[in-house]
Amino acid sequence: MKCIYPGTFDPITNGHVDVIERALKVFDEVIVAIALNESKTPYFSLEKRINLAQNALSNLKGVRVVGFDNLLVDFAKEQGVNTIVRGLRAVSDFEYELQMGYANASQWNDLETIYFMPSLKNAFISSSIVRSILKHGGDISKLVPSSILRSIKE
């Protein structure tokens, strides 16, 4: 059984990896779908985000990283996958994720969304926090996988 874990992953964090590891306990394959999403004006290019995710996840069996630039529902249909995985860190995430889940389901009745909570130590981590610390020269070593730390700083 497969699922899709979509996002901008700008950059991938330990929180993302935590959710992926949890999803692998339930699914045989997790497709990490990295959205182009130019409306968010990502810090890293799509190619760089894909490379960072591939490096960060290379030790996990059953993970495939791909980029996409269409509606998530259309991407899911192309992949033949009807289950989306999302991470929930706080109540504020829930409201947004609930709306997105309903919006996606309105486009395809068979699409299901499953939510995973990261461990407490990763619950505060977000890509925007990582970018902010990075921009100000702070230490992000506890927030992102060590395998991509050098690549992010370049």
XYZ file of N, CA and C in Angstrom:
462
model
N 0.835 -1.167 0.000
C 0.000 0.000 0.000
C 0.893 1.248 0.000
N 0.508 2.252 -0.784
C 1.298 3.467 -0.937
C 0.543 4.677 -0.406
N 1.314 5.700 -0.040
C 0.742 6.987 0.326
C 1.612 8.086 -0.263
N 1.053 9.285 -0.289
C 1.791 10.457 -0.749
C 1.904 11.418 0.420
N 3.121 11.886 0.668
C 3.361 12.916 1.669
C 3.775 14.174 0.906
N 2.823 15.078 0.659
C 3.115 16.269 -0.141
C 3.574 17.454 0.706
N 4.296 18.349 0.074
C 4.696 19.581 0.744
C 5.714 20.324 -0.085
N 6.144 21.459 0.430
C 7.200 22.202 -0.265
C 8.572 21.762 0.229
N 8.667 21.267 1.453
C 9.926 20.762 2.003
C 11.062 21.753 1.724
N 10.906 22.952 2.251
C 11.800 24.071 1.922
C 12.542 24.588 3.145
N 13.466 23.825 3.719
C 13.967 22.502 3.350
C 13.274 21.404 4.164
N 13.625 20.167 3.845
C 13.149 19.038 4.640
C 13.754 19.158 6.037
N 12.961 18.814 7.044
C 13.401 18.945 8.438
C 13.322 17.595 9.152
N 13.829 17.570 10.369
C 13.693 16.364 11.191
C 12.228 16.058 11.475
N 11.392 17.074 11.517
C 9.951 16.852 11.695
C 9.345 16.112 10.519
N 9.743 16.496 9.307
C 9.276 15.781 8.109
C 9.730 14.317 8.142
N 11.002 14.114 8.471
C 11.538 12.750 8.514
C 10.784 11.923 9.550
N 10.469 12.525 10.673
C 9.701 11.865 11.733
C 8.350 11.381 11.182
N 7.638 12.241 10.471
C 6.332 11.870 9.896
C 6.512 10.753 8.864
N 7.544 10.832 8.055
C 7.802 9.801 7.033
C 8.079 8.455 7.702
N 8.883 8.457 8.752
C 9.171 7.210 9.467
C 7.906 6.622 10.082
N 7.040 7.448 10.586
C 5.763 6.969 11.136
C 4.880 6.381 10.031
N 4.851 7.069 8.883
C 4.048 6.583 7.755
C 4.560 5.234 7.253
N 5.875 5.026 7.305
C 6.450 3.752 6.845
C 6.052 2.574 7.741
N 5.576 2.848 8.927
C 5.078 1.779 9.806
C 3.711 1.287 9.347
N 3.033 2.103 8.528
C 1.684 1.786 8.070
C 1.668 1.448 6.575
N 2.518 2.110 5.805
C 2.532 1.962 4.346
C 3.831 1.322 3.866
N 3.725 0.581 2.750
C 4.903 -0.037 2.147
C 5.777 0.987 1.438
N 5.126 2.009 0.870
C 5.863 3.043 0.145
C 5.292 4.418 0.478
N 6.198 5.358 0.723
C 5.832 6.754 0.933
C 6.425 7.551 -0.224
N 5.563 8.183 -0.983
C 6.011 9.057 -2.064
C 6.075 10.464 -1.491
N 7.279 10.971 -1.337
C 7.476 12.333 -0.857
C 7.351 13.227 -2.080
N 6.247 13.949 -2.156
C 5.908 14.750 -3.338
C 6.212 16.214 -3.046
N 7.238 16.720 -3.695
C 7.692 18.080 -3.438
C 7.086 19.018 -4.478
N 6.288 19.948 -3.972
C 5.550 20.866 -4.845
C 6.442 22.017 -5.297
N 6.324 22.365 -6.573
C 7.016 23.540 -7.094
C 6.574 24.764 -6.311
N 5.265 24.978 -6.212
C 4.616 25.986 -5.373
C 5.300 27.355 -5.390
N 5.340 27.956 -6.558
C 5.972 29.262 -6.692
C 5.224 30.363 -5.944
N 3.958 30.136 -5.594
C 3.198 31.152 -4.853
C 3.783 31.380 -3.463
N 4.491 30.397 -2.933
C 5.136 30.539 -1.630
C 6.547 31.116 -1.752
N 7.009 31.335 -2.979
C 8.385 31.776 -3.264
C 9.397 31.030 -2.382
N 9.605 29.758 -2.701
C 10.515 28.934 -1.905
C 11.928 29.521 -1.835
N 12.580 29.270 -0.716
C 13.960 29.684 -0.468
C 14.914 28.899 -1.364
N 14.642 27.593 -1.493
C 15.462 26.709 -2.324
C 14.706 26.358 -3.602
N 15.440 26.129 -4.677
C 14.822 25.722 -5.942
C 14.202 24.337 -5.777
N 13.295 23.994 -6.680
C 12.680 22.660 -6.638
C 13.751 21.583 -6.734
N 14.691 21.749 -7.639
C 15.764 20.759 -7.808
C 16.566 20.584 -6.520
N 16.892 21.678 -5.859
C 17.659 21.620 -4.605
C 16.835 20.940 -3.511
N 15.542 21.263 -3.426
C 14.685 20.639 -2.415
C 14.561 19.138 -2.639
N 14.469 18.725 -3.909
C 14.420 17.293 -4.230
C 15.729 16.627 -3.822
N 16.858 17.241 -4.170
C 18.162 16.673 -3.820
C 18.351 16.572 -2.313
N 17.959 17.617 -1.586
C 18.072 17.586 -0.129
C 17.234 16.444 0.457
N 16.002 16.313 -0.028
C 15.119 15.250 0.481
C 15.668 13.873 0.138
N 16.159 13.690 -1.079
C 16.726 12.394 -1.459
C 17.900 12.027 -0.565
N 18.773 13.006 -0.300
C 19.922 12.745 0.577
C 19.484 12.463 2.005
N 18.511 13.224 2.497
C 18.045 13.055 3.873
C 17.350 11.714 4.090
N 16.731 11.194 3.033
C 15.910 9.982 3.160
C 16.555 8.747 2.551
N 17.788 8.849 2.101
C 18.435 7.745 1.376
C 18.554 6.467 2.196
N 18.543 6.588 3.509
C 18.662 5.397 4.354
C 17.322 4.730 4.658
N 16.223 5.312 4.191
C 14.898 4.749 4.468
C 14.401 3.939 3.273
N 14.144 2.666 3.515
C 13.609 1.800 2.470
C 12.122 2.091 2.282
N 11.695 2.164 1.019
C 10.284 2.373 0.738
C 9.906 3.832 0.560
N 10.902 4.703 0.366
C 10.638 6.125 0.164
C 11.079 6.521 -1.233
N 10.212 7.239 -1.928
C 10.532 7.781 -3.255
C 10.257 9.272 -3.224
N 11.203 10.063 -3.722
C 11.065 11.519 -3.736
C 10.845 11.971 -5.174
N 9.774 12.745 -5.383
C 9.474 13.275 -6.722
C 8.970 14.712 -6.598
N 9.172 15.484 -7.652
C 8.618 16.819 -7.711
C 7.307 16.796 -8.478
N 6.448 17.786 -8.202
C 5.215 17.892 -8.984
C 4.784 19.344 -9.082
N 4.025 19.635 -10.147
C 3.591 21.009 -10.404
C 2.155 21.019 -10.929
N 1.295 20.267 -10.255
C -0.121 20.266 -10.615
C -0.929 20.090 -9.339
N -2.230 19.990 -9.472
C -3.060 19.759 -8.293
C -2.666 18.442 -7.636
N -2.641 18.439 -6.325
C -2.303 17.225 -5.586
C -3.224 16.078 -5.983
N -4.487 16.353 -6.152
C -5.454 15.315 -6.540
C -5.061 14.705 -7.888
N -4.701 15.539 -8.846
C -4.285 15.033 -10.162
C -2.990 14.228 -10.049
N -2.053 14.719 -9.236
C -0.805 13.987 -9.023
C -1.097 12.613 -8.408
N -1.976 12.580 -7.411
C -2.325 11.315 -6.759
C -2.940 10.333 -7.751
N -3.824 10.822 -8.604
C -4.422 9.957 -9.627
C -3.355 9.427 -10.580
N -2.419 10.292 -10.990
C -1.332 9.866 -11.879
C -0.499 8.754 -11.238
N -0.323 8.841 -9.927
C 0.483 7.856 -9.203
C -0.317 6.608 -8.832
N -1.635 6.670 -8.998
C -2.483 5.548 -8.611
C -2.564 5.379 -7.102
N -2.508 6.498 -6.384
C -2.498 6.484 -4.921
C -3.659 7.340 -4.413
N -4.426 6.796 -3.472
C -5.574 7.563 -2.971
C -5.458 7.919 -1.492
N -4.243 7.857 -0.948
C -4.046 8.213 0.453
C -2.954 9.265 0.581
N -3.316 10.353 1.243
C -2.406 11.455 1.515
C -2.038 11.411 2.992
N -0.779 11.645 3.290
C -0.302 11.726 4.667
C 0.104 13.166 4.938
N -0.292 13.672 6.087
C 0.094 15.022 6.496
C 0.506 14.988 7.965
N 1.356 15.911 8.343
C 1.794 16.018 9.727
C 1.030 17.110 10.447
N 0.715 16.883 11.701
C 0.053 17.881 12.550
C 0.938 18.153 13.757
N 1.371 19.410 13.898
C 2.206 19.787 15.037
C 1.390 20.419 16.145
N 0.405 21.216 15.760
C -0.345 22.000 16.754
C -1.774 22.196 16.270
N -2.599 22.749 17.135
C -3.993 23.010 16.797
C -4.076 23.923 15.571
N -3.157 24.866 15.461
C -3.170 25.787 14.318
C -2.991 25.043 12.992
N -2.220 23.969 12.984
C -2.074 23.146 11.775
C -3.393 22.461 11.416
N -4.131 22.047 12.449
C -5.340 21.263 12.219
C -6.356 22.000 11.362
N -6.596 23.271 11.644
C -7.601 24.023 10.893
C -7.244 24.075 9.402
N -5.992 24.396 9.098
C -5.545 24.464 7.705
C -5.632 23.087 7.048
N -5.133 22.063 7.730
C -5.116 20.713 7.165
C -6.526 20.171 6.963
N -7.435 20.488 7.853
C -8.822 20.067 7.705
C -9.420 20.666 6.437
N -9.195 21.955 6.218
C -9.695 22.614 5.004
C -9.094 21.977 3.754
N -7.801 21.740 3.775
C -7.140 21.144 2.607
C -7.652 19.722 2.362
N -7.817 18.969 3.430
C -8.339 17.609 3.299
C -9.719 17.584 2.672
N -10.593 18.485 3.128
C -11.936 18.574 2.554
C -11.896 19.059 1.106
N -11.048 20.028 0.820
C -10.928 20.538 -0.554
C -10.465 19.428 -1.490
N -9.465 18.653 -1.065
C -8.976 17.548 -1.897
C -10.053 16.487 -2.085
N -10.764 16.155 -1.001
C -11.821 15.148 -1.088
C -12.962 15.610 -1.989
N -13.182 16.928 -2.060
C -14.244 17.434 -2.936
C -13.880 17.245 -4.418
N -12.600 17.107 -4.695
C -12.124 16.905 -6.065
C -12.083 15.425 -6.446
N -11.960 14.555 -5.420
C -11.888 13.114 -5.671
C -12.399 12.399 -4.423
N -13.591 11.840 -4.524
C -14.246 11.201 -3.371
C -13.426 10.082 -2.749
N -12.614 9.396 -3.555
C -11.840 8.265 -3.046
C -10.560 8.674 -2.326
N -10.246 9.952 -2.308
C -9.006 10.423 -1.686
C -9.183 10.520 -0.174
N -8.283 9.880 0.560
C -8.301 9.903 2.016
C -7.058 10.630 2.520
N -7.195 11.332 3.625
C -6.058 11.986 4.255
C -5.892 11.435 5.657
N -4.657 11.040 5.965
C -4.316 10.510 7.281
C -3.306 11.471 7.906
N -3.488 11.759 9.179
C -2.636 12.721 9.873
C -1.753 12.016 10.901
N -0.483 12.367 10.898
C 0.467 11.849 11.873
C 1.016 13.005 12.689
N 1.203 12.772 13.969
C 1.830 13.767 14.829
C 3.300 13.394 14.972
N 4.205 14.366 14.811
C 5.615 14.062 15.055
C 5.849 13.894 16.553
N 6.994 13.339 16.904
C 7.330 13.220 18.324
C 7.453 14.608 18.930
N 7.342 14.673 20.224
C 7.370 15.942 20.936
C 8.633 16.742 20.628
N 9.771 16.059 20.508
C 11.030 16.782 20.259
C 11.055 17.454 18.881
N 10.208 17.004 17.963
C 10.157 17.588 16.618
C 8.910 18.428 16.370
N 8.047 18.544 17.358
C 6.750 19.186 17.160
C 6.846 20.675 16.846
N 7.917 21.329 17.247
C 8.037 22.775 17.025
C 8.753 23.109 15.720
N 9.332 22.116 15.071
C 10.157 22.366 13.888
C 9.293 22.610 12.666
N 9.608 23.680 11.953
C 8.983 23.945 10.661
C 10.064 24.442 9.716
N 9.809 24.303 8.430
C 10.769 24.798 7.439
C 10.969 26.299 7.579
N 9.901 27.028 7.910
C 10.035 28.487 8.039
C 10.938 28.851 9.219
N 10.880 28.104 10.307
C 11.782 28.339 11.437
C 13.219 28.066 11.007
N 13.431 26.972 10.293
C 14.773 26.635 9.806
C 15.301 27.745 8.900
N 14.477 28.224 7.976
C 14.910 29.297 7.060
C 15.253 30.570 7.820
N 14.455 30.916 8.799
C 14.702 32.124 9.584
C 16.023 32.025 10.343
N 16.261 30.902 10.984
C 17.515 30.703 11.716
C 18.690 30.723 10.748
N 18.517 30.077 9.608
C 19.559 30.022 8.582
C 19.913 31.422 8.072
N 18.897 32.232 7.793
C 19.116 33.597 7.291
C 19.893 34.453 8.274
N 19.743 34.162 9.560
C 20.409 34.950 10.591
C 21.681 34.280 11.114
N 22.148 33.265 10.405
C 23.415 32.625 10.751
C 23.377 31.744 11.978
N 22.195 31.311 12.380
C 22.063 30.465 13.567
C 22.341 28.998 13.283
N 22.311 28.212 14.329
C 22.616 26.786 14.264
C 21.343 25.984 13.993
N 21.298 25.324 12.848
C 20.132 24.500 12.481
C 20.428 23.009 12.598
N 21.566 22.661 13.159
C 22.022 21.267 13.173
C 21.082 20.315 13.907
N 20.270 20.809 14.832
C 19.336 19.933 15.551
C 17.961 19.896 14.900
N 17.806 20.655 13.807
C 16.498 20.787 13.169
C 16.377 20.063 11.838
N 17.516 19.771 11.214
C 17.524 19.110 9.908
C 18.414 17.873 9.978
N 18.196 16.909 9.088
C 19.056 15.723 9.079
C 20.523 16.109 8.869
N 21.408 15.486 9.629
C 22.840 15.819 9.544
C 23.398 15.583 8.150
N 22.798 14.640 7.414
C 23.290 14.306 6.072
C 23.135 15.442 5.071
N 22.299 16.443 5.382
C 22.082 17.539 4.426
C 22.552 18.887 4.963
N 23.104 18.910 6.142
C 23.484 20.166 6.776
C 24.453 20.981 5.919
N 25.496 20.357 5.426
C 26.483 21.073 4.618
C 25.859 21.593 3.326
N 25.054 20.767 2.697
C 24.407 21.140 1.445
C 23.476 22.330 1.617
N 22.789 22.408 2.755
C 21.884 23.541 3.016
C 22.677 24.832 3.175
N 23.812 24.742 3.828
C 24.602 25.954 4.108
C 25.329 26.486 2.876
N 25.444 25.662 1.837
C 26.150 26.111 0.623
C 25.340 27.123 -0.140
